[in-house]
Structures are given as structure tokens and as C-alpha cells.
Coordinates of C-alpha atoms in Angstrom, one line a residue:
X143 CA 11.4 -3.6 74.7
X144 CA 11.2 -3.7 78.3
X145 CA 15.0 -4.0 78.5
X146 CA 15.6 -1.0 76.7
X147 CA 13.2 0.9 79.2
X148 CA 14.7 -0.1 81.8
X149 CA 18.0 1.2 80.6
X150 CA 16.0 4.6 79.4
X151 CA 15.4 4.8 83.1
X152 CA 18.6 4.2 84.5
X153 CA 20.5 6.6 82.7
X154 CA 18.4 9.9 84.4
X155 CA 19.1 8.2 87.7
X156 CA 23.1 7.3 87.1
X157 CA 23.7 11.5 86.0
X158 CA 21.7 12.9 88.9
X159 CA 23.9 10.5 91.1
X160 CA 26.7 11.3 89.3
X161 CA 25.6 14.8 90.4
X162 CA 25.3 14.3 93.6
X163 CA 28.5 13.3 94.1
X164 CA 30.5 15.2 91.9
X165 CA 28.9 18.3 94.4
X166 CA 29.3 16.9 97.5
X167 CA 33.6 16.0 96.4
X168 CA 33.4 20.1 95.4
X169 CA 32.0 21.0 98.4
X170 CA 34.7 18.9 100.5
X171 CA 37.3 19.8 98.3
X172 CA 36.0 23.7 99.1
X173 CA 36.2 23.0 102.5
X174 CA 39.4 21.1 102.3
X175 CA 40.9 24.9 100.5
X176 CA 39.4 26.7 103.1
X177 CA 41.3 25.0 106.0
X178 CA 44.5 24.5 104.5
X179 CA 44.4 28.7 103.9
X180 CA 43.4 29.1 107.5
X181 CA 46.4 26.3 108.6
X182 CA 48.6 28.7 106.3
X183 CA 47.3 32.0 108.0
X184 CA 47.7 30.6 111.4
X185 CA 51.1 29.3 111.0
X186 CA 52.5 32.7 109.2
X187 CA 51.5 34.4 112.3
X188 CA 52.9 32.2 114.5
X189 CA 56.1 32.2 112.7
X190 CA 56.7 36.0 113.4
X191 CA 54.0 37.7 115.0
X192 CA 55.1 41.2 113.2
X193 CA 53.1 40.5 110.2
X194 CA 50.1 40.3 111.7
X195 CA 51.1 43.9 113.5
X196 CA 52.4 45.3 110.1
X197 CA 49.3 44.2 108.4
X198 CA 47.2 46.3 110.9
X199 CA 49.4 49.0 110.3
X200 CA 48.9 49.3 106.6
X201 CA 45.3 48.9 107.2
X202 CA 45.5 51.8 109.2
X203 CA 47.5 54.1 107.2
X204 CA 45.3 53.4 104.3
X205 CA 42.0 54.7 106.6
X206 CA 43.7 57.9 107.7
X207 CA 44.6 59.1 104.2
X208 CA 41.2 57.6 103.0
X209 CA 40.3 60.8 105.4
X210 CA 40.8 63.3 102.7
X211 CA 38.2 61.8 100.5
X212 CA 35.4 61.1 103.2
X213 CA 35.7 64.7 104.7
X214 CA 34.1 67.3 102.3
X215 CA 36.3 70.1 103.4
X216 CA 39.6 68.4 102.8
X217 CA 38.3 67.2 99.7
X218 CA 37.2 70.3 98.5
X219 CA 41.1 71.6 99.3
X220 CA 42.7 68.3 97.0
X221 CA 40.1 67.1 94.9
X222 CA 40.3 63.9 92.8
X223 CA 44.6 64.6 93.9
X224 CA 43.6 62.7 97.1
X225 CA 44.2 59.2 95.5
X226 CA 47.8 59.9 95.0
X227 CA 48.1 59.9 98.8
X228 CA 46.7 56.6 99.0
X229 CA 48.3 55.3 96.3
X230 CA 51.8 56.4 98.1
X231 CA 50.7 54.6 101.4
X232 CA 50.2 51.3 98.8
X233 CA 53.8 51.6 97.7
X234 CA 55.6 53.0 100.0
X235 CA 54.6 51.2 103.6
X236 CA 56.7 48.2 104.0
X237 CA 57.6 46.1 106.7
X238 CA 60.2 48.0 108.8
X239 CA 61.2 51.1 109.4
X240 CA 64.1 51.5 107.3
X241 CA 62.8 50.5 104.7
X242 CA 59.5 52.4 104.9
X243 CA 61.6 55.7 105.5
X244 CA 64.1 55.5 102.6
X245 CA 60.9 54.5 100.4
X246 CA 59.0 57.7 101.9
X247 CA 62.0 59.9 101.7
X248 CA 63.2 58.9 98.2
X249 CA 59.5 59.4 96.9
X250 CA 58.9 62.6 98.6
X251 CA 62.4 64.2 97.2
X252 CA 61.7 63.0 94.3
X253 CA 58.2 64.2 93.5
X254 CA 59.3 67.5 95.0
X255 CA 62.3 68.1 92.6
X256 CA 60.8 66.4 89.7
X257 CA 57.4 68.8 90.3
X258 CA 59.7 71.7 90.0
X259 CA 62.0 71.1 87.4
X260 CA 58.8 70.0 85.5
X261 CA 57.3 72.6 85.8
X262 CA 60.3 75.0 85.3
X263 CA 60.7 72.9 82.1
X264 CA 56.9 73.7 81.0
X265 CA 57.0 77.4 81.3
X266 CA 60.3 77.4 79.4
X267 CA 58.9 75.5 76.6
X268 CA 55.9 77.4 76.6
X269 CA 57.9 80.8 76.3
X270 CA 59.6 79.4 72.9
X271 CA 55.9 79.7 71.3
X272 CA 53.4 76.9 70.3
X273 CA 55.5 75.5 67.7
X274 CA 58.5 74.6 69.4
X275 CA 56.9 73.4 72.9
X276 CA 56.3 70.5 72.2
X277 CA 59.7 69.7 70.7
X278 CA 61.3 71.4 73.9
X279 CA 59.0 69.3 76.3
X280 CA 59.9 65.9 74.1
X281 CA 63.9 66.6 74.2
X282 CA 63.6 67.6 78.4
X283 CA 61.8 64.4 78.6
X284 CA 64.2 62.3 76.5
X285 CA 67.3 63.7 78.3
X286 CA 65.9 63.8 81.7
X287 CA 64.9 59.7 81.4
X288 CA 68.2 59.0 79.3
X289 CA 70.9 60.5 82.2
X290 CA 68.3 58.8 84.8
X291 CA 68.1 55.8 83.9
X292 CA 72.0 56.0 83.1
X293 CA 72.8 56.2 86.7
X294 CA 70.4 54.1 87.9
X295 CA 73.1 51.3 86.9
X296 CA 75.6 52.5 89.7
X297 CA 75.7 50.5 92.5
X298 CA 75.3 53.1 95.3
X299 CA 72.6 54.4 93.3
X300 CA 70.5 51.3 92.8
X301 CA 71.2 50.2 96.7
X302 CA 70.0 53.3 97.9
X303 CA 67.7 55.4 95.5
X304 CA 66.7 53.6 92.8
X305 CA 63.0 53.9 93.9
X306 CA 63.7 57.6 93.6
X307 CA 64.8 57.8 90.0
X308 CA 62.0 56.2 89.3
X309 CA 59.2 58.2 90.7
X310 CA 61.9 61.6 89.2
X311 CA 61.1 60.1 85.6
X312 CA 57.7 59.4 86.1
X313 CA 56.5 62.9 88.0
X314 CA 58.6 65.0 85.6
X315 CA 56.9 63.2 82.5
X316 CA 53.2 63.6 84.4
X317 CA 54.0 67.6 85.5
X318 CA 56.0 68.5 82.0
X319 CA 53.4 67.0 79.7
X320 CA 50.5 67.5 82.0
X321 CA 51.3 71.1 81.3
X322 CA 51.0 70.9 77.6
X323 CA 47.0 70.6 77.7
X324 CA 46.4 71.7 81.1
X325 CA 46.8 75.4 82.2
X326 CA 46.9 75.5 85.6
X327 CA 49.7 73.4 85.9
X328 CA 51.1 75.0 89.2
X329 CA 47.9 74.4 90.6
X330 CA 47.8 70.7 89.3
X331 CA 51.6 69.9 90.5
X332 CA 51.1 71.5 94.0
X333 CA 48.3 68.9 94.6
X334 CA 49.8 66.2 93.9
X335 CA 53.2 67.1 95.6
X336 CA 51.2 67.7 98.8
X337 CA 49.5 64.6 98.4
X338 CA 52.0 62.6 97.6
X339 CA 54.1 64.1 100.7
X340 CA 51.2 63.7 103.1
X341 CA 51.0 60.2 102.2
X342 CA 54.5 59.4 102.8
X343 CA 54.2 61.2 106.1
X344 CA 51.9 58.8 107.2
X345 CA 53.7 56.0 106.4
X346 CA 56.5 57.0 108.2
X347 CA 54.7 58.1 111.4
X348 CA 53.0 54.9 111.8
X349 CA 55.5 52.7 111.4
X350 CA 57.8 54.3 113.6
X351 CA 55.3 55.4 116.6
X352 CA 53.3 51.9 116.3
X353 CA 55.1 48.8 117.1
X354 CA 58.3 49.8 115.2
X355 CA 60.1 46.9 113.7
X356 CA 63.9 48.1 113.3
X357 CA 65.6 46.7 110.2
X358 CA 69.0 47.3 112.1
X359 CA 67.9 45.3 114.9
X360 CA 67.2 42.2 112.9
X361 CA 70.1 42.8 111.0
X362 CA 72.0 42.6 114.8
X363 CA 70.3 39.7 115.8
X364 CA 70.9 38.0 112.4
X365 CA 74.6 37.8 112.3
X366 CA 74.5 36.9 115.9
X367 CA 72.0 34.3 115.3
X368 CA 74.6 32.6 112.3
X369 CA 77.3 33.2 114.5
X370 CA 75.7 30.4 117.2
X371 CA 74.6 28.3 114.4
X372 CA 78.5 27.7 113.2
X373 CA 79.1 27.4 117.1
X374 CA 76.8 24.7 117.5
X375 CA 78.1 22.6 114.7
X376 CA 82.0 23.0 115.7
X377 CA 80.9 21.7 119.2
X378 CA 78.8 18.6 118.3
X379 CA 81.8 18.1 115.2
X380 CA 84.4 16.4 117.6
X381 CA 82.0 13.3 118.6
X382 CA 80.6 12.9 115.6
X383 CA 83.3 12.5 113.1
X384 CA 85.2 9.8 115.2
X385 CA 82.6 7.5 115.4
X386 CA 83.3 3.8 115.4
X387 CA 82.0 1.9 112.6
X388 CA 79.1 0.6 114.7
X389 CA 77.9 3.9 115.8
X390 CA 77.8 5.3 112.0
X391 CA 75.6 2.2 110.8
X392 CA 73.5 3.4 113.9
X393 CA 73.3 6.7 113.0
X394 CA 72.1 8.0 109.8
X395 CA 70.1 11.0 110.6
X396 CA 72.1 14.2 110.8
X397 CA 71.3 16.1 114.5
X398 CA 69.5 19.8 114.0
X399 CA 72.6 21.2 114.9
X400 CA 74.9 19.9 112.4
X401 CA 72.6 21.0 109.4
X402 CA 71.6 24.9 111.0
X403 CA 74.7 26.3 109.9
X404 CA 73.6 25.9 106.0
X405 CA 71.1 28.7 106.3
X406 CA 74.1 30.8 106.7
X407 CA 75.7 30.1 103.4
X408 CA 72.9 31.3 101.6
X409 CA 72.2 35.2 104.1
X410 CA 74.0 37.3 101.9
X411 CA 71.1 39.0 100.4
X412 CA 69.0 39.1 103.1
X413 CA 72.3 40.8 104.9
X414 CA 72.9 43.7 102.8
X415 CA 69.3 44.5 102.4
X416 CA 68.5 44.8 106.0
X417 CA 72.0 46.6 106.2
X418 CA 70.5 49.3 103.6
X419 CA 67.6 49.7 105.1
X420 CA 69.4 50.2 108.5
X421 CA 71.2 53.1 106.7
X422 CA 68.2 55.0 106.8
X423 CA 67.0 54.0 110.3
X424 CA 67.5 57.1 113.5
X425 CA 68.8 56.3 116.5
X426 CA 66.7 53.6 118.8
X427 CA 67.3 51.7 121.7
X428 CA 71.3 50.7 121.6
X429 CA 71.2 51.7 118.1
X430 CA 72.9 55.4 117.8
X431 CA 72.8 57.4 115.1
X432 CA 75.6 56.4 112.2
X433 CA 75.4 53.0 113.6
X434 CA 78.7 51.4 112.1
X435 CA 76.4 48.6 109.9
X436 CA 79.2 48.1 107.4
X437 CA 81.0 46.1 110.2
X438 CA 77.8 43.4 110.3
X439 CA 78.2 43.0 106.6
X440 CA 82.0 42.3 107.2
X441 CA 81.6 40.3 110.2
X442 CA 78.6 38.0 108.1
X443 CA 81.5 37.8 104.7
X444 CA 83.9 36.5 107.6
X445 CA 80.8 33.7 109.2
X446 CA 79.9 32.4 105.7
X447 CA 83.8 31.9 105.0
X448 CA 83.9 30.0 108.3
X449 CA 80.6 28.2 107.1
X450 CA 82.4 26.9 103.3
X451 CA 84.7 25.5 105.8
X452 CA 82.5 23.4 107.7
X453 CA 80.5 22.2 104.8
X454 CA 83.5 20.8 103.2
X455 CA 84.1 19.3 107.5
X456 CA 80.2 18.2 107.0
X457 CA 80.7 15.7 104.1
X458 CA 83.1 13.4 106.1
X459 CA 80.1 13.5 109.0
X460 CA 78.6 9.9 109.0
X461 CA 81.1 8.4 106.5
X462 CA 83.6 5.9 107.2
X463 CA 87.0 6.8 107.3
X464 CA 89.1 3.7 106.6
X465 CA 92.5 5.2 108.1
X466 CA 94.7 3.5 111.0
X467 CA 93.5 3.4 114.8
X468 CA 96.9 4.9 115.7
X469 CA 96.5 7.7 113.2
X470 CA 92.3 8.1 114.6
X471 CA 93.8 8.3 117.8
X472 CA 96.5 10.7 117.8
X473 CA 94.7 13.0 116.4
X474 CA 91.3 12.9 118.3
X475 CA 92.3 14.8 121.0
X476 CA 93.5 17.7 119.4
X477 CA 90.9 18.1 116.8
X478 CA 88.0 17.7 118.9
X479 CA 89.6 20.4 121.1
X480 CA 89.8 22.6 118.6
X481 CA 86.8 22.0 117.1
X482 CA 84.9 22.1 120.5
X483 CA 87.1 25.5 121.6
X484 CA 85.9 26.9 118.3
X485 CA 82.4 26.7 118.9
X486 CA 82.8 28.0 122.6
X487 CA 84.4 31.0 121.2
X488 CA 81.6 31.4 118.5
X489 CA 79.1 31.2 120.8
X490 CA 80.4 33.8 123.2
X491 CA 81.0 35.9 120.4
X492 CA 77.2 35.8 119.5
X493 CA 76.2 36.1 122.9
X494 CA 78.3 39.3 123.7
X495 CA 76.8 40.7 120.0
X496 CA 73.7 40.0 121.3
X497 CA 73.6 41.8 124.7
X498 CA 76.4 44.1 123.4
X499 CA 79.2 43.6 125.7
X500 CA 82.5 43.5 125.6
X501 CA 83.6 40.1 124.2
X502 CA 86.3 39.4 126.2
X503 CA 85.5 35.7 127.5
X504 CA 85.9 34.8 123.7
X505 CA 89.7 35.1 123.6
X506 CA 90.4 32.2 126.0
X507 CA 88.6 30.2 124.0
X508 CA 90.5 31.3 120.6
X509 CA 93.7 30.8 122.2
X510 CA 93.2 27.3 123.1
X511 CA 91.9 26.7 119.8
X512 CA 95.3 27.9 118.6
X513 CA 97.3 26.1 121.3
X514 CA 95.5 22.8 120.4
X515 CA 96.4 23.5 116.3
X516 CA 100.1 24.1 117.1
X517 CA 100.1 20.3 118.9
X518 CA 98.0 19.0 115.9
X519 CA 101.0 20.2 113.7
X520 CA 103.8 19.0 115.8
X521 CA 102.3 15.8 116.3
X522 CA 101.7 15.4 112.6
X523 CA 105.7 16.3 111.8
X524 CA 106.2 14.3 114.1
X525 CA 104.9 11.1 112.8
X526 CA 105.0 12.0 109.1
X527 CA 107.8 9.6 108.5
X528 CA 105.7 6.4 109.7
X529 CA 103.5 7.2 107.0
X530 CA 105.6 6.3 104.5
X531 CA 104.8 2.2 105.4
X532 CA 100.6 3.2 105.7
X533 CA 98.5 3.6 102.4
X534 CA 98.5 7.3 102.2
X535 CA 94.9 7.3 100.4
X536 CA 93.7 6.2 104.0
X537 CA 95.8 8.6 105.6
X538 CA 94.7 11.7 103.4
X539 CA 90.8 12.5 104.8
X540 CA 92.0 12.7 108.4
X541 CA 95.0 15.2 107.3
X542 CA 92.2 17.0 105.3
X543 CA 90.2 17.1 108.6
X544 CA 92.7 18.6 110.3
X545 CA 94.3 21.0 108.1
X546 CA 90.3 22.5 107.7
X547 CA 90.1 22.8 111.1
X548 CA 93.5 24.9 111.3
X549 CA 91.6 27.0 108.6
X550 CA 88.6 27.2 110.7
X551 CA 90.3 28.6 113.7
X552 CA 92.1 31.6 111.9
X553 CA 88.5 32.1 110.8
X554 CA 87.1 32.1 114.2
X555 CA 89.9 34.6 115.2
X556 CA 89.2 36.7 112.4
X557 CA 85.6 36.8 113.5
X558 CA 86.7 37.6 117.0
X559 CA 88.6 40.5 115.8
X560 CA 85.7 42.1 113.4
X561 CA 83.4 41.6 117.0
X562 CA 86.0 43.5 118.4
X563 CA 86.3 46.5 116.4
X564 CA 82.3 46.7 116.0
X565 CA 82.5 46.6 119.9
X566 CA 84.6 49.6 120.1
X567 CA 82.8 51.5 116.8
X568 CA 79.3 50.7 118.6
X569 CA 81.0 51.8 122.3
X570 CA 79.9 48.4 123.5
X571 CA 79.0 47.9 127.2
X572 CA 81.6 46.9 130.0
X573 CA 80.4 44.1 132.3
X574 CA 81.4 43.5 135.1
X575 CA 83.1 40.2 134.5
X576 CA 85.1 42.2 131.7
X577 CA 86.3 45.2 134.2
X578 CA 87.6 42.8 136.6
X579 CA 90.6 41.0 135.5
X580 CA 92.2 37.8 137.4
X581 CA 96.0 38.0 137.2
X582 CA 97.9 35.9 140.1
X583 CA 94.9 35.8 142.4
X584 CA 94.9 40.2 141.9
X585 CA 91.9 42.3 141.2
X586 CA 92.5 44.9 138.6
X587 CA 90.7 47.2 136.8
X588 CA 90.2 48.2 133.6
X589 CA 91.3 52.1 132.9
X590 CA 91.1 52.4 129.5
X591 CA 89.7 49.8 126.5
X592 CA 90.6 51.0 122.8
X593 CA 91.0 49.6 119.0
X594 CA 94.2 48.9 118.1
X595 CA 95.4 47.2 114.3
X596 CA 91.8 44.9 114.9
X597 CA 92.7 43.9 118.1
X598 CA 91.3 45.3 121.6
X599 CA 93.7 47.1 124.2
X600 CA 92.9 46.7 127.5
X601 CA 94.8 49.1 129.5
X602 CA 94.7 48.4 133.2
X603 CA 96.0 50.0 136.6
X604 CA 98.8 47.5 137.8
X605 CA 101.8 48.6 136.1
X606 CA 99.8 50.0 132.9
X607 CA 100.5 46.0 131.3
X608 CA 98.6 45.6 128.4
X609 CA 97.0 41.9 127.6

């Protein structure tokens, strides 16, 4: 009996323990959520500052079309209409200004036409009597949704002003069928319309007057940015891929700058977006109006080409390639030349994109690069009948080397040439450095720089010769 008590009395204690602990691991693990959130916060911020800016943008928007419903006079003017100006500041502000125009633009065009076509559409169905209205407003509502959402499938269409078709189905629907039960319907769509513009207009003014953040300038900086990345890699290629054995055991963990470059494989996406939204951008800072942007989507097609390239050069990084010494040898030289001379001329490219100049430093580069692929070729012909003694199986991944890298430098010179025709679409600035030309220990100037079949002309004073 006084077993069983005593176990009667243990089993109130063991649950309230049991208790106790099972809320003190909630409240840690609480805690625990609470931090990790604030880690996350923090290091969003930190990872581009802009957020936190746009954030405080939306948050203002949203208070100064919040306005119309605190301030009895204003609200006596739009009524219970107001929210649709909020509800446009929800939907349309987004994080640059590109892309916060064409969504302001394409919804205020839209609401405005689809207002007045629904409403031209109501009266007409109305004048055909009570019995045939409704069939009227069904069939303008079938046909207007049916062609819409027909060319929403083109591809200029769905780039550019797909958000617009949308909000043209859904205000025409609202207005047109509004107007069957509602008799002031003029009244009804001019409220909204005004709303809905006002709204938009906010958006637009705030993100352009308060800290702006220019979709065509990250676009810039983008392609310059994957342009260095590939320059990085081809410069730290040479030493890396004739290793000795020793060094390659060593060695297992690939550098930061031979695994950057895959980030540009995959910037497609992110390209032709911010290129759309650049589309709708004004001129700012170096940035004119009709900006040629179609060139950064070429230039970025050319960089991920380049970038296939070097991740078929990246699988032979830190692998032993069992081929002759004398092979190894005669070909070092040359490919690490043109490997290094590649990502010279890469990087100058990306740093006269970035400060828009005048790349004219590149081409040195590009030429030696070419120089050193000619002697990779002759020295290969050269030797090709040695080979015939060696196991070609061994011989095959240092011929695949090189013959990659000869791809990689008409790539490289392809690149140059798209920098070069953005730099005379964009009317890119002439340094100094670029005006003066050293020719036989002469000075001469540059009269006259133009686009000619992808290449630049430089036209100067001594003899009008042309390089």
C-alpha cells in the first residue's frame, strides 16, 4: 500500500516537471526563431542596402494615398473609391524605377481605356432595351476577354504589357457589368479611374524623386560585373591547369575565382528582365533617352557563350592529365598566354563598360591572344607527326585544351566588338589615354572615332591612317 502511494505521488510531480521543461525548451526555441529572423533581417540589408530604402518607400506611398481616407474633404470627393488607390500603390510599387513605371503606366492606360470602352459598351447595351442588355453586355465581355487574352500569348506583348491586359479585362468587366445594376455608372467609373490614376502617380513620383534605383543601371553594371568574373578565371586558368602531380594532391579546393564565373551561366533571366524594365526608364545620369539596351542583352548572349567554354576548361582544373612532359611543355607557354591575355582583355572591357570609356586598351590584349593561338597551331602541325609513336588517348585532353581556348579567344574578340558598337551607340566617353596614340615615339590625335562592320575606326591627324 505504501508503494502504490508513493507512486500516486510521483506521477503529479513527474507531469508538472515534465511541464516545466517542455515550456522552458518552447520558450528557448521562441527565442532561438526570434534571432535567427533578426540574423536574416540584418543580413538582407547588408546584402543591398536598397531594400531597406525601397521598403521605406512603399511605406510611404501607402501613408500619402491613405490621405484620401483620413481627410474628410477628400473623402467626401471619392468615397469608399479611395481604396482603389491604395490598392494600386500594393501592386504597382516595385523595386526600381522601370519596373514601377511600366506597371504604373500599363495600369493607368489600361483602366482609362477599359473605363471608357466599358462604359461606351453599357450605354449601348442599355439602348437595345432590357431584354437584350444583358446579352449585349455578356457577348462584349466574352469577345473583349477572348481577343485579350489571345494576344497576351505574343511575346512583345507578354514582355511588355501583359500587366495591362490584365487590369483592361478586369476594369471593363467591373465598369460594363457594374453598369447593369448601378445607374450612375459614369459617376462610379470616373472614381475609380481617378483613383486608380492618382495611385499610380504616387508610385511613380516616389520612386523616381526618392533614392531612385535604375533598372538600367544594374543591368550596366551586371554584364560588366560577368564580364570580370570570365576575366578572372582565364587569368588564374594558365597556373592552374599545369600543375605537377604534387601540387594537385595539394590542392583540392577550387580558388573563388575559378568558380565566379558560374553565376553567369545561369543571368539570362535576370538580364532581359532588367533590360525590359530599362525600356521604360527616362534618361538619368549617363543613361540618355533610347538607351541602346538591346546591345547589353547581346553582349551578355556573347559572355555566357564564352562562359560554356570555360566550364568545359573547368573540368580538367585539378585533374591529372597523364600526357607527355614534352607535349605539357610545348604547349604551356602559349596557352597560358592566351588564357592570361584573355582575361586582360575581359577585364578592360568591363572596366571601360563600367566607367564608359572608350575601350581601346582592350585590343592589345585581343591581339596577343590571337598571336599566341596562331603559334599554338603551328607548333601543334608542327609536331603532329611525333604523335603517331605517343598514346593519342594521352595526347587528346591537352589538344582539347587548346583547341577551347582558340574558341575562347574568338569569343573574347566577339565580346570586344559588341563593347565597341555599344560604345559608339551610347557615344561613350574619350579619355585621355584613348585620344592620344603612340606610333614611332609620335603624339597623335584622334579626329574622328566611328562604327564601322562591328569594328571601331579611329581616324587620326598624321596622314588620315586608320588602325
Amino acid at each position: 500500500m505504501e508503494i502504490a502511494s508513493m507512486n500516486n505521488d510521483e506521477k503529479p510531480s513527474n507531469f508538472f516537471t515534465k511541464g516545466l521543461l517542455w515550456f522552458k525548451s518552447l520558450h528557448e526555441k521562441i527565442f532561438a526563431n526570434i534571432v535567427g529572423i533578426a540574423k536574416q533581417f540584418k543580413k538582407n540589408a547588408k546584402d543591398d542596402p536598397r531594400r531597406v530604402i525601397h521598403s521605406l518607400k512603399v511605406g510611404l506611398s501607402l501613408t500619402l494615398v491613405s490621405l484620401f481616407y483620413y481627410f474628410q474633404p477628400l473623402y467626401n470627393g471619392f468615397g469608399v473609391s479611395t481604396m482603389w488607390a491604395i490598392m494600386t500603390v500594393v501592386v504597382v510599387f516595385e523595386f526600381s524605377v522601370g519596373a514601377t513605371l511600366g506597371k504604373g503606366l500599363n495600369r493607368g492606360m489600361a483602366t482609362l481605356l477599359a473605363g471608357a470602352l466599358g462604359v461606351g459598351a453599357h450605354y449601348l447595351a442599355s439602348a437595345s432595351g432590357k431584354v437584350v442588355e444583358p446579352i449585349l453586355l455578356g457577348l462584349f465581355v466574352f469577345l473583349q476577354a477572348f481577343a485579350l487574352t489571345f494576344i497576351r500569348f505574343f511575346p512583345q506583348v507578354k514582355a511588355r504589357y501583359d500587366y495591362g491586359m490584365l487590369i483592361f479585362i478586369l476594369t471593363f468587366c467591373l465598369v460594363s457589368i457594374s453598369g447593369f445594376r448601378v445607374d450612375e455608372i459614369v459617376d462610379l467609373a470616373h472614381k475609380r479611374i481617378s483613383t486608380i490614376l492618382m495611385g499610380a502617380s504616387v508610385c511613380v513620383i516616389v520612386s523616381i524623386f526618392v533614392c531612385p534605383v535604375w533598372a538600367g543601371e544594374d543591368l550596366h553594371k551586371l554584364v560588366a560585373k560577368n564580364m570580370e568574373k570570365i576575366g578572372n578565371f582565364l587569368e588564374g586558368f594558365g597556373d592552374e591547369i599545369f600543375k605537377s602531380s604534387e601540387d594537385i594532391t595539394e590542392s583540392k579546393v577550387a580558388k573563388p575565382s575559378l568558380i565566379e564565373y558560374k553565376s553567369v551561366l545561369n543571368s539570362k533571366n535576370t538580364e532581359e528582365t532588367l533590360a525590359n524594365f530599362a525600356k521604360w526608364e527616362p534618361g538619368h545620369g549617363q543613361f540618355k533617352y533610347r538607351h541602346p539596351w538591346k546591345q547589353y542583352l547581346k553582349i551578355g548572349g556573347l559572355i555566357r557563350q564564352c562562359a560554356c567554354r570555360i566550364d568545359a576548361l573547368n573540368g580538367y582544373i585539378n585533374s591529372e592529365i597523364k600526357a607527355p612532359e614534352e607535349i605539357k611543355e610545348m604547349i604551356k607557354e602559349t596557352s597560358m598566354k592566351m588564357s592570361i591575355e584573355c582575361g586582360k582583355a575581359l577585364k578592360e572591357l568591363s572596366k571601360s563598360m563600367r566607367k564608359m570609356n572608350l575601350p581601346i586598351s582592350a585590343d592589345e590584349h585581343v591581339t596577343n591572344a590571337k598571336n599566341s593561338a596562331k603559334k599554338l597551331n603551328s607548333l601543334l602541325k608542327s609536331r603532329i607527326n611525333n604523335w603517331e609513336e605517343m598514346n593519342l588517348l594521352q595526347v587528346i585532353p591537352l589538344t582539347t585544351i587548346a583547341s577551347i581556348l582558340r574558341d575562347i579567344v574568338t569569343c573574347v574578340e566577339e565580346i570586344g566588338q559588341g563593347v565597341n558598337e555599344l560604345a559608339s551607340l551610347a557615344n561613350f566617353k574619350t579619355t585621355k589615354s584613348s585620344k592620344e596614340i603612340i606610333n614611332t615615339n609620335k603624339v597623335v590625335v584622334v579626329e574622328k572615332i566611328e562604327l564601322s562592320n562591328n569594328h571601331v575606326v579611329i581616324t587620326i591627324n598624321e596622314q588620315n591612317m586608320k588602325l
